[in-house]
Amino acid sequence: MSETAIRLLQPADHPALAALMVEMQGHYAVPCPPADEILVGLAQLPAGVDILVAVKGEAVLGFASACNLYPGPGLKSGFFLKEIYVADAARGGGLGRALMEALADLALERGHRRIDWTADADDPDLLRFYESLGATAQPKKLFFRLSGEALAALDRRQAGTTPGGAMHPPSKS
């Protein structure tokens, strides 16, 4: 039997990771796009996104997805952990901790000074897990989101204006 390894996502992992993402969406009881859309998303990851996978043989048992942030405190870089998930069948074996340890290793290797993330306040087991890692809740911070109509309402292109200065490249005059 092969050991579980944690490494950066490779294109050959995409189908297994897509299947795990489908499981994750079901676990959280949220809508899930078709697998082919997930595969397209994995093939077109935005710059600055890193996905670590926990693999055993060809199976992906867990993943952590993070993006690089700048600036953070002291004008230093960091990671924002967007998602960490371990397959239901692989829970309790330390993979979540191993993924977080690997993410910490990668963060420090890149010169990052911290990892930030959000957590479901109504999941005491999850909160205990994060606290067991040495993480501390940040009660003075709030999580905000713009999406749907609110996001579209702020799109300057829709209004044909660029108030406060354009985000276009400077002209070469």
Short mmCIF file of N, CA and C in Angstrom, two decimals:
data_model
loop_
_atom_site.label_atom_id
_atom_site.label_comp_id
_atom_site.label_asym_id
_atom_site.label_seq_id
_atom_site.Cartn_x
_atom_site.Cartn_y
_atom_site.Cartn_z
N MET A 1 0.84 -1.19 0.00
CA MET A 1 0.00 0.00 0.00
C MET A 1 0.88 1.24 0.00
N SER A 2 0.54 2.24 -0.79
CA SER A 2 1.36 3.45 -0.88
C SER A 2 1.04 4.39 0.27
N GLU A 3 2.02 5.23 0.58
CA GLU A 3 1.84 6.24 1.63
C GLU A 3 1.14 7.45 1.04
N THR A 4 0.56 8.25 1.93
CA THR A 4 -0.05 9.49 1.50
C THR A 4 1.04 10.55 1.38
N ALA A 5 1.04 11.26 0.28
CA ALA A 5 2.00 12.34 0.04
C ALA A 5 1.22 13.64 -0.12
N ILE A 6 1.83 14.72 0.32
CA ILE A 6 1.23 16.05 0.12
C ILE A 6 2.17 16.82 -0.78
N ARG A 7 1.59 17.35 -1.86
CA ARG A 7 2.39 18.06 -2.86
C ARG A 7 1.50 19.05 -3.59
N LEU A 8 2.14 19.90 -4.38
CA LEU A 8 1.37 20.83 -5.20
C LEU A 8 0.59 20.07 -6.26
N LEU A 9 -0.57 20.58 -6.59
CA LEU A 9 -1.44 20.02 -7.62
C LEU A 9 -0.70 19.90 -8.94
N GLN A 10 -0.92 18.77 -9.62
CA GLN A 10 -0.39 18.54 -10.96
C GLN A 10 -1.57 18.28 -11.90
N PRO A 11 -1.41 18.57 -13.18
CA PRO A 11 -2.53 18.36 -14.11
C PRO A 11 -3.12 16.94 -14.05
N ALA A 12 -2.31 15.94 -13.80
CA ALA A 12 -2.83 14.57 -13.73
C ALA A 12 -3.78 14.38 -12.55
N ASP A 13 -3.71 15.28 -11.56
CA ASP A 13 -4.59 15.19 -10.37
C ASP A 13 -5.98 15.77 -10.62
N HIS A 14 -6.15 16.53 -11.69
CA HIS A 14 -7.39 17.27 -11.90
C HIS A 14 -8.65 16.40 -11.81
N PRO A 15 -8.74 15.25 -12.50
CA PRO A 15 -9.98 14.47 -12.41
C PRO A 15 -10.29 14.00 -10.98
N ALA A 16 -9.28 13.55 -10.26
CA ALA A 16 -9.52 13.08 -8.88
C ALA A 16 -9.88 14.25 -7.97
N LEU A 17 -9.23 15.40 -8.16
CA LEU A 17 -9.57 16.57 -7.35
C LEU A 17 -10.98 17.05 -7.68
N ALA A 18 -11.36 17.04 -8.94
CA ALA A 18 -12.72 17.44 -9.32
C ALA A 18 -13.75 16.54 -8.62
N ALA A 19 -13.49 15.25 -8.56
CA ALA A 19 -14.40 14.32 -7.88
C ALA A 19 -14.48 14.66 -6.39
N LEU A 20 -13.34 14.99 -5.78
CA LEU A 20 -13.34 15.35 -4.37
C LEU A 20 -14.09 16.67 -4.15
N MET A 21 -13.97 17.59 -5.08
CA MET A 21 -14.71 18.86 -4.97
C MET A 21 -16.22 18.63 -5.06
N VAL A 22 -16.63 17.68 -5.88
CA VAL A 22 -18.05 17.33 -5.95
C VAL A 22 -18.50 16.78 -4.59
N GLU A 23 -17.68 15.90 -3.99
CA GLU A 23 -18.00 15.38 -2.64
C GLU A 23 -18.11 16.53 -1.65
N MET A 24 -17.16 17.47 -1.71
CA MET A 24 -17.14 18.60 -0.78
C MET A 24 -18.43 19.41 -0.88
N GLN A 25 -18.85 19.70 -2.10
CA GLN A 25 -20.07 20.49 -2.28
C GLN A 25 -21.28 19.75 -1.68
N GLY A 26 -21.31 18.42 -1.85
CA GLY A 26 -22.37 17.64 -1.24
C GLY A 26 -22.29 17.66 0.28
N HIS A 27 -21.09 17.57 0.81
CA HIS A 27 -20.87 17.61 2.26
C HIS A 27 -21.43 18.89 2.86
N TYR A 28 -21.21 20.01 2.17
CA TYR A 28 -21.69 21.30 2.65
C TYR A 28 -23.11 21.62 2.17
N ALA A 29 -23.71 20.71 1.40
CA ALA A 29 -25.07 20.87 0.90
C ALA A 29 -25.23 22.18 0.13
N VAL A 30 -24.28 22.44 -0.78
CA VAL A 30 -24.34 23.63 -1.62
C VAL A 30 -24.34 23.18 -3.08
N PRO A 31 -24.84 24.02 -3.99
CA PRO A 31 -24.87 23.64 -5.41
C PRO A 31 -23.47 23.35 -5.95
N CYS A 32 -23.44 22.47 -6.92
CA CYS A 32 -22.16 22.07 -7.51
C CYS A 32 -22.27 22.14 -9.03
N PRO A 33 -21.29 22.78 -9.66
CA PRO A 33 -21.30 22.79 -11.13
C PRO A 33 -20.97 21.40 -11.66
N PRO A 34 -21.24 21.14 -12.93
CA PRO A 34 -20.88 19.85 -13.52
C PRO A 34 -19.36 19.64 -13.46
N ALA A 35 -18.96 18.38 -13.44
CA ALA A 35 -17.54 18.03 -13.33
C ALA A 35 -16.72 18.65 -14.45
N ASP A 36 -17.28 18.75 -15.66
CA ASP A 36 -16.49 19.33 -16.75
C ASP A 36 -16.18 20.81 -16.49
N GLU A 37 -17.08 21.53 -15.83
CA GLU A 37 -16.81 22.92 -15.47
C GLU A 37 -15.73 23.01 -14.40
N ILE A 38 -15.75 22.08 -13.46
CA ILE A 38 -14.71 22.05 -12.43
C ILE A 38 -13.35 21.81 -13.07
N LEU A 39 -13.31 20.88 -14.02
CA LEU A 39 -12.05 20.58 -14.70
C LEU A 39 -11.52 21.78 -15.47
N VAL A 40 -12.40 22.54 -16.12
CA VAL A 40 -11.98 23.75 -16.83
C VAL A 40 -11.41 24.75 -15.83
N GLY A 41 -12.08 24.91 -14.68
CA GLY A 41 -11.59 25.82 -13.66
C GLY A 41 -10.21 25.43 -13.15
N LEU A 42 -10.00 24.13 -12.95
CA LEU A 42 -8.69 23.66 -12.49
C LEU A 42 -7.62 23.90 -13.55
N ALA A 43 -7.98 23.73 -14.80
CA ALA A 43 -7.01 23.93 -15.89
C ALA A 43 -6.68 25.41 -16.07
N GLN A 44 -7.56 26.29 -15.60
CA GLN A 44 -7.36 27.73 -15.80
C GLN A 44 -7.24 28.47 -14.47
N LEU A 45 -6.54 27.88 -13.51
CA LEU A 45 -6.39 28.53 -12.21
C LEU A 45 -5.80 29.93 -12.38
N PRO A 46 -6.34 30.90 -11.66
CA PRO A 46 -5.76 32.24 -11.73
C PRO A 46 -4.33 32.26 -11.19
N ALA A 47 -3.54 33.18 -11.66
CA ALA A 47 -2.18 33.33 -11.15
C ALA A 47 -2.23 33.58 -9.65
N GLY A 48 -1.29 33.01 -8.93
CA GLY A 48 -1.21 33.22 -7.49
C GLY A 48 -1.99 32.23 -6.66
N VAL A 49 -2.71 31.30 -7.29
CA VAL A 49 -3.44 30.27 -6.56
C VAL A 49 -2.56 29.03 -6.47
N ASP A 50 -2.44 28.50 -5.27
CA ASP A 50 -1.72 27.25 -5.04
C ASP A 50 -2.67 26.26 -4.42
N ILE A 51 -2.66 25.03 -4.94
CA ILE A 51 -3.46 23.96 -4.36
C ILE A 51 -2.53 22.83 -3.97
N LEU A 52 -2.56 22.50 -2.69
CA LEU A 52 -1.84 21.33 -2.19
C LEU A 52 -2.82 20.17 -2.17
N VAL A 53 -2.38 19.01 -2.56
CA VAL A 53 -3.22 17.82 -2.54
C VAL A 53 -2.57 16.74 -1.68
N ALA A 54 -3.41 16.00 -0.98
CA ALA A 54 -2.98 14.82 -0.25
C ALA A 54 -3.35 13.63 -1.13
N VAL A 55 -2.35 12.93 -1.63
CA VAL A 55 -2.59 11.84 -2.58
C VAL A 55 -2.07 10.52 -2.02
N LYS A 56 -2.83 9.49 -2.31
CA LYS A 56 -2.43 8.12 -1.99
C LYS A 56 -2.68 7.32 -3.25
N GLY A 57 -1.61 6.88 -3.88
CA GLY A 57 -1.76 6.26 -5.20
C GLY A 57 -2.24 7.32 -6.16
N GLU A 58 -3.36 7.06 -6.81
CA GLU A 58 -3.95 8.05 -7.72
C GLU A 58 -5.13 8.77 -7.10
N ALA A 59 -5.45 8.44 -5.84
CA ALA A 59 -6.59 9.06 -5.17
C ALA A 59 -6.17 10.37 -4.50
N VAL A 60 -6.99 11.38 -4.65
CA VAL A 60 -6.80 12.64 -3.93
C VAL A 60 -7.73 12.57 -2.72
N LEU A 61 -7.13 12.56 -1.53
CA LEU A 61 -7.88 12.40 -0.28
C LEU A 61 -8.20 13.73 0.40
N GLY A 62 -7.51 14.78 0.00
CA GLY A 62 -7.74 16.09 0.61
C GLY A 62 -7.01 17.15 -0.17
N PHE A 63 -7.37 18.41 0.09
CA PHE A 63 -6.69 19.51 -0.58
C PHE A 63 -6.79 20.77 0.26
N ALA A 64 -5.87 21.68 0.01
CA ALA A 64 -5.90 23.02 0.58
C ALA A 64 -5.61 23.99 -0.55
N SER A 65 -6.46 24.98 -0.71
CA SER A 65 -6.32 25.97 -1.77
C SER A 65 -6.06 27.33 -1.13
N ALA A 66 -4.96 27.96 -1.54
CA ALA A 66 -4.59 29.25 -0.97
C ALA A 66 -4.15 30.20 -2.08
N CYS A 67 -4.27 31.48 -1.81
CA CYS A 67 -3.79 32.48 -2.77
C CYS A 67 -2.84 33.43 -2.04
N ASN A 68 -1.91 33.94 -2.81
CA ASN A 68 -0.92 34.86 -2.29
C ASN A 68 -1.57 36.23 -2.06
N LEU A 69 -1.18 36.87 -0.96
CA LEU A 69 -1.69 38.19 -0.62
C LEU A 69 -0.54 39.16 -0.41
N TYR A 70 -0.76 40.40 -0.81
CA TYR A 70 0.17 41.46 -0.50
C TYR A 70 -0.61 42.76 -0.57
N PRO A 71 -0.45 43.68 0.33
CA PRO A 71 0.41 43.65 1.49
C PRO A 71 -0.34 43.15 2.71
N GLY A 72 0.41 42.64 3.63
CA GLY A 72 -0.08 42.28 4.95
C GLY A 72 0.58 43.19 5.96
N PRO A 73 0.46 42.87 7.25
CA PRO A 73 1.11 43.69 8.27
C PRO A 73 2.61 43.83 8.00
N GLY A 74 3.09 45.03 8.19
CA GLY A 74 4.50 45.29 7.92
C GLY A 74 4.83 45.27 6.45
N LEU A 75 3.81 45.37 5.60
CA LEU A 75 3.96 45.31 4.14
C LEU A 75 4.65 44.02 3.71
N LYS A 76 4.29 42.93 4.36
CA LYS A 76 4.81 41.61 4.03
C LYS A 76 3.71 40.79 3.37
N SER A 77 4.12 39.76 2.65
CA SER A 77 3.16 38.90 1.95
C SER A 77 2.64 37.80 2.86
N GLY A 78 1.58 37.16 2.41
CA GLY A 78 0.98 36.05 3.14
C GLY A 78 0.13 35.21 2.22
N PHE A 79 -0.49 34.21 2.82
CA PHE A 79 -1.46 33.35 2.11
C PHE A 79 -2.84 33.62 2.67
N PHE A 80 -3.85 33.50 1.81
CA PHE A 80 -5.23 33.40 2.27
C PHE A 80 -5.69 31.99 1.92
N LEU A 81 -6.00 31.22 2.93
CA LEU A 81 -6.50 29.86 2.74
C LEU A 81 -7.97 29.95 2.40
N LYS A 82 -8.31 29.60 1.17
CA LYS A 82 -9.71 29.67 0.73
C LYS A 82 -10.47 28.41 1.11
N GLU A 83 -9.81 27.27 1.01
CA GLU A 83 -10.52 26.01 1.26
C GLU A 83 -9.54 24.96 1.73
N ILE A 84 -9.97 24.19 2.72
CA ILE A 84 -9.27 22.96 3.10
C ILE A 84 -10.36 21.92 3.28
N TYR A 85 -10.14 20.76 2.67
CA TYR A 85 -11.15 19.70 2.75
C TYR A 85 -10.46 18.35 2.70
N VAL A 86 -10.94 17.46 3.54
CA VAL A 86 -10.47 16.07 3.56
C VAL A 86 -11.68 15.19 3.29
N ALA A 87 -11.50 14.21 2.42
CA ALA A 87 -12.60 13.30 2.07
C ALA A 87 -13.20 12.69 3.33
N ASP A 88 -14.51 12.53 3.32
CA ASP A 88 -15.19 11.96 4.48
C ASP A 88 -14.55 10.63 4.91
N ALA A 89 -14.20 9.79 3.95
CA ALA A 89 -13.62 8.47 4.25
C ALA A 89 -12.21 8.55 4.82
N ALA A 90 -11.55 9.71 4.69
CA ALA A 90 -10.16 9.84 5.14
C ALA A 90 -10.03 10.71 6.40
N ARG A 91 -11.15 11.12 6.97
CA ARG A 91 -11.10 11.99 8.14
C ARG A 91 -10.62 11.26 9.38
N GLY A 92 -10.01 12.01 10.26
CA GLY A 92 -9.55 11.45 11.53
C GLY A 92 -8.16 10.84 11.46
N GLY A 93 -7.52 10.90 10.30
CA GLY A 93 -6.20 10.31 10.14
C GLY A 93 -5.07 11.32 10.12
N GLY A 94 -5.37 12.58 10.40
CA GLY A 94 -4.33 13.60 10.46
C GLY A 94 -4.06 14.31 9.15
N LEU A 95 -4.87 14.06 8.12
CA LEU A 95 -4.60 14.72 6.83
C LEU A 95 -4.84 16.23 6.87
N GLY A 96 -5.83 16.67 7.62
CA GLY A 96 -6.07 18.11 7.73
C GLY A 96 -4.87 18.81 8.34
N ARG A 97 -4.34 18.26 9.42
CA ARG A 97 -3.15 18.82 10.05
C ARG A 97 -1.96 18.76 9.08
N ALA A 98 -1.80 17.64 8.38
CA ALA A 98 -0.68 17.50 7.45
C ALA A 98 -0.79 18.52 6.32
N LEU A 99 -2.00 18.78 5.82
CA LEU A 99 -2.18 19.79 4.78
C LEU A 99 -1.82 21.18 5.32
N MET A 100 -2.23 21.49 6.54
CA MET A 100 -1.91 22.79 7.13
C MET A 100 -0.41 22.92 7.37
N GLU A 101 0.23 21.84 7.81
CA GLU A 101 1.68 21.88 8.00
C GLU A 101 2.40 22.12 6.67
N ALA A 102 1.94 21.45 5.62
CA ALA A 102 2.55 21.64 4.30
C ALA A 102 2.32 23.06 3.80
N LEU A 103 1.13 23.62 4.08
CA LEU A 103 0.86 24.99 3.67
C LEU A 103 1.75 25.96 4.44
N ALA A 104 1.96 25.71 5.72
CA ALA A 104 2.87 26.55 6.52
C ALA A 104 4.28 26.46 5.96
N ASP A 105 4.72 25.26 5.62
CA ASP A 105 6.05 25.09 5.02
C ASP A 105 6.17 25.91 3.74
N LEU A 106 5.16 25.81 2.87
CA LEU A 106 5.18 26.54 1.60
C LEU A 106 5.17 28.05 1.85
N ALA A 107 4.36 28.49 2.81
CA ALA A 107 4.29 29.92 3.13
C ALA A 107 5.66 30.44 3.55
N LEU A 108 6.30 29.74 4.46
CA LEU A 108 7.61 30.20 4.94
C LEU A 108 8.67 30.11 3.86
N GLU A 109 8.59 29.07 3.04
CA GLU A 109 9.54 28.92 1.93
C GLU A 109 9.46 30.12 0.99
N ARG A 110 8.26 30.67 0.83
CA ARG A 110 8.05 31.81 -0.07
C ARG A 110 8.23 33.16 0.61
N GLY A 111 8.55 33.14 1.88
CA GLY A 111 8.76 34.39 2.60
C GLY A 111 7.49 35.01 3.15
N HIS A 112 6.39 34.29 3.13
CA HIS A 112 5.14 34.79 3.69
C HIS A 112 5.25 34.84 5.21
N ARG A 113 4.52 35.79 5.80
CA ARG A 113 4.58 35.96 7.24
C ARG A 113 3.36 35.43 7.97
N ARG A 114 2.29 35.08 7.23
CA ARG A 114 1.10 34.58 7.92
C ARG A 114 0.17 33.89 6.93
N ILE A 115 -0.79 33.17 7.49
CA ILE A 115 -1.87 32.54 6.73
C ILE A 115 -3.16 33.00 7.40
N ASP A 116 -4.07 33.55 6.63
CA ASP A 116 -5.38 33.97 7.12
C ASP A 116 -6.45 33.09 6.48
N TRP A 117 -7.58 32.95 7.15
CA TRP A 117 -8.71 32.23 6.59
C TRP A 117 -9.96 32.55 7.39
N THR A 118 -11.08 32.14 6.83
CA THR A 118 -12.36 32.27 7.53
C THR A 118 -12.77 30.87 7.98
N ALA A 119 -13.69 30.83 8.94
CA ALA A 119 -14.19 29.54 9.43
C ALA A 119 -15.65 29.70 9.81
N ASP A 120 -16.38 28.60 9.72
CA ASP A 120 -17.79 28.58 10.11
C ASP A 120 -17.87 28.68 11.63
N ALA A 121 -18.40 29.79 12.12
CA ALA A 121 -18.48 30.03 13.56
C ALA A 121 -19.37 29.02 14.28
N ASP A 122 -20.22 28.32 13.53
CA ASP A 122 -21.14 27.35 14.13
C ASP A 122 -20.62 25.93 14.09
N ASP A 123 -19.32 25.74 13.86
CA ASP A 123 -18.73 24.40 13.80
C ASP A 123 -17.64 24.28 14.87
N PRO A 124 -18.03 23.90 16.10
CA PRO A 124 -17.06 23.87 17.20
C PRO A 124 -15.91 22.89 16.96
N ASP A 125 -16.15 21.78 16.28
CA ASP A 125 -15.04 20.85 15.99
C ASP A 125 -14.00 21.50 15.09
N LEU A 126 -14.47 22.22 14.09
CA LEU A 126 -13.57 22.91 13.17
C LEU A 126 -12.77 23.98 13.91
N LEU A 127 -13.45 24.75 14.75
CA LEU A 127 -12.76 25.80 15.50
C LEU A 127 -11.72 25.20 16.44
N ARG A 128 -12.03 24.08 17.07
CA ARG A 128 -11.05 23.41 17.94
C ARG A 128 -9.86 22.92 17.12
N PHE A 129 -10.12 22.40 15.93
CA PHE A 129 -9.03 21.96 15.06
C PHE A 129 -8.09 23.12 14.76
N TYR A 130 -8.64 24.26 14.35
CA TYR A 130 -7.80 25.41 14.03
C TYR A 130 -7.04 25.90 15.25
N GLU A 131 -7.70 25.92 16.40
CA GLU A 131 -7.02 26.32 17.63
C GLU A 131 -5.90 25.35 18.00
N SER A 132 -6.10 24.05 17.69
CA SER A 132 -5.06 23.05 17.99
C SER A 132 -3.81 23.27 17.15
N LEU A 133 -3.95 23.99 16.05
CA LEU A 133 -2.81 24.31 15.19
C LEU A 133 -2.02 25.51 15.74
N GLY A 134 -2.62 26.21 16.70
CA GLY A 134 -2.00 27.42 17.23
C GLY A 134 -2.60 28.69 16.64
N ALA A 135 -3.62 28.54 15.81
CA ALA A 135 -4.28 29.70 15.19
C ALA A 135 -5.14 30.41 16.23
N THR A 136 -5.32 31.70 16.04
CA THR A 136 -6.17 32.48 16.93
C THR A 136 -7.26 33.18 16.12
N ALA A 137 -8.46 33.16 16.66
CA ALA A 137 -9.58 33.87 16.04
C ALA A 137 -9.30 35.36 16.10
N GLN A 138 -9.80 36.08 15.12
CA GLN A 138 -9.60 37.53 15.04
C GLN A 138 -10.95 38.22 15.23
N PRO A 139 -11.39 38.40 16.47
CA PRO A 139 -12.75 38.91 16.71
C PRO A 139 -12.98 40.34 16.23
N LYS A 140 -11.92 41.11 15.99
CA LYS A 140 -12.11 42.49 15.53
C LYS A 140 -12.22 42.58 14.01
N LYS A 141 -12.15 41.47 13.32
CA LYS A 141 -12.24 41.47 11.86
C LYS A 141 -13.59 40.89 11.44
N LEU A 142 -14.14 41.42 10.37
CA LEU A 142 -15.36 40.92 9.77
C LEU A 142 -15.06 40.46 8.36
N PHE A 143 -15.81 39.51 7.90
CA PHE A 143 -15.68 38.97 6.55
C PHE A 143 -16.78 39.61 5.70
N PHE A 144 -16.40 40.23 4.58
CA PHE A 144 -17.35 40.84 3.66
C PHE A 144 -17.28 40.14 2.32
N ARG A 145 -18.38 40.26 1.55
CA ARG A 145 -18.42 39.67 0.21
C ARG A 145 -19.27 40.54 -0.69
N LEU A 146 -18.80 40.75 -1.90
CA LEU A 146 -19.58 41.36 -2.98
C LEU A 146 -19.82 40.27 -4.02
N SER A 147 -21.07 40.07 -4.39
CA SER A 147 -21.38 39.10 -5.43
C SER A 147 -22.69 39.49 -6.10
N GLY A 148 -23.01 38.79 -7.17
CA GLY A 148 -24.28 39.00 -7.84
C GLY A 148 -24.53 40.44 -8.23
N GLU A 149 -25.73 40.93 -7.90
CA GLU A 149 -26.14 42.28 -8.30
C GLU A 149 -25.28 43.36 -7.65
N ALA A 150 -24.85 43.14 -6.40
CA ALA A 150 -24.02 44.14 -5.72
C ALA A 150 -22.68 44.29 -6.43
N LEU A 151 -22.10 43.19 -6.86
CA LEU A 151 -20.84 43.23 -7.60
C LEU A 151 -21.03 43.94 -8.94
N ALA A 152 -22.10 43.57 -9.64
CA ALA A 152 -22.38 44.18 -10.93
C ALA A 152 -22.64 45.68 -10.80
N ALA A 153 -23.26 46.09 -9.70
CA ALA A 153 -23.56 47.51 -9.50
C ALA A 153 -22.29 48.34 -9.35
N LEU A 154 -21.21 47.73 -8.91
CA LEU A 154 -19.95 48.46 -8.75
C LEU A 154 -19.07 48.40 -9.99
N ASP A 155 -19.49 47.70 -11.00
CA ASP A 155 -18.71 47.56 -12.23
C ASP A 155 -18.76 48.88 -13.00
N ARG A 156 -17.65 49.59 -13.00
CA ARG A 156 -17.58 50.90 -13.67
C ARG A 156 -17.80 50.78 -15.16
N ARG A 157 -17.49 49.65 -15.74
CA ARG A 157 -17.67 49.48 -17.18
C ARG A 157 -19.14 49.53 -17.55
N GLN A 158 -20.01 49.07 -16.65
CA GLN A 158 -21.45 49.06 -16.93
C GLN A 158 -21.98 50.49 -17.05
N ALA A 159 -21.44 51.40 -16.25
CA ALA A 159 -21.90 52.78 -16.28
C ALA A 159 -21.17 53.60 -17.33
N GLY A 160 -20.11 53.05 -17.90
CA GLY A 160 -19.35 53.78 -18.91
C GLY A 160 -18.47 54.86 -18.31
N THR A 161 -18.26 54.80 -16.99
CA THR A 161 -17.43 55.81 -16.33
C THR A 161 -16.32 55.14 -15.55
N THR A 162 -15.36 55.93 -15.21
CA THR A 162 -14.27 55.44 -14.35
C THR A 162 -14.01 56.48 -13.27
N PRO A 163 -14.97 56.64 -12.32
CA PRO A 163 -14.78 57.64 -11.27
C PRO A 163 -13.57 57.29 -10.41
N GLY A 164 -12.94 58.34 -9.90
CA GLY A 164 -11.81 58.14 -9.01
C GLY A 164 -10.54 57.73 -9.73
N GLY A 165 -10.52 57.85 -11.02
CA GLY A 165 -9.32 57.48 -11.78
C GLY A 165 -9.49 56.12 -12.44
N ALA A 166 -9.09 56.06 -13.65
CA ALA A 166 -9.22 54.83 -14.44
C ALA A 166 -8.21 53.80 -13.97
N MET A 167 -8.56 52.55 -14.13
CA MET A 167 -7.64 51.45 -13.86
C MET A 167 -7.07 50.94 -15.17
N HIS A 168 -6.99 51.82 -16.14
CA HIS A 168 -6.46 51.48 -17.44
C HIS A 168 -4.96 51.78 -17.46
N PRO A 169 -4.20 51.10 -18.30
CA PRO A 169 -2.77 51.41 -18.37
C PRO A 169 -2.56 52.86 -18.79
N PRO A 170 -1.50 53.49 -18.29
CA PRO A 170 -1.25 54.88 -18.68
C PRO A 170 -0.96 54.97 -20.18
N SER A 171 -1.37 56.09 -20.76
CA SER A 171 -1.10 56.27 -22.18
C SER A 171 0.37 56.56 -22.40
N LYS A 172 0.86 56.19 -23.55
CA LYS A 172 2.27 56.42 -23.90
C LYS A 172 2.35 57.66 -24.77
N SER A 173 2.45 58.82 -24.14
CA SER A 173 2.52 60.04 -24.94
C SER A 173 3.88 60.67 -24.87
#
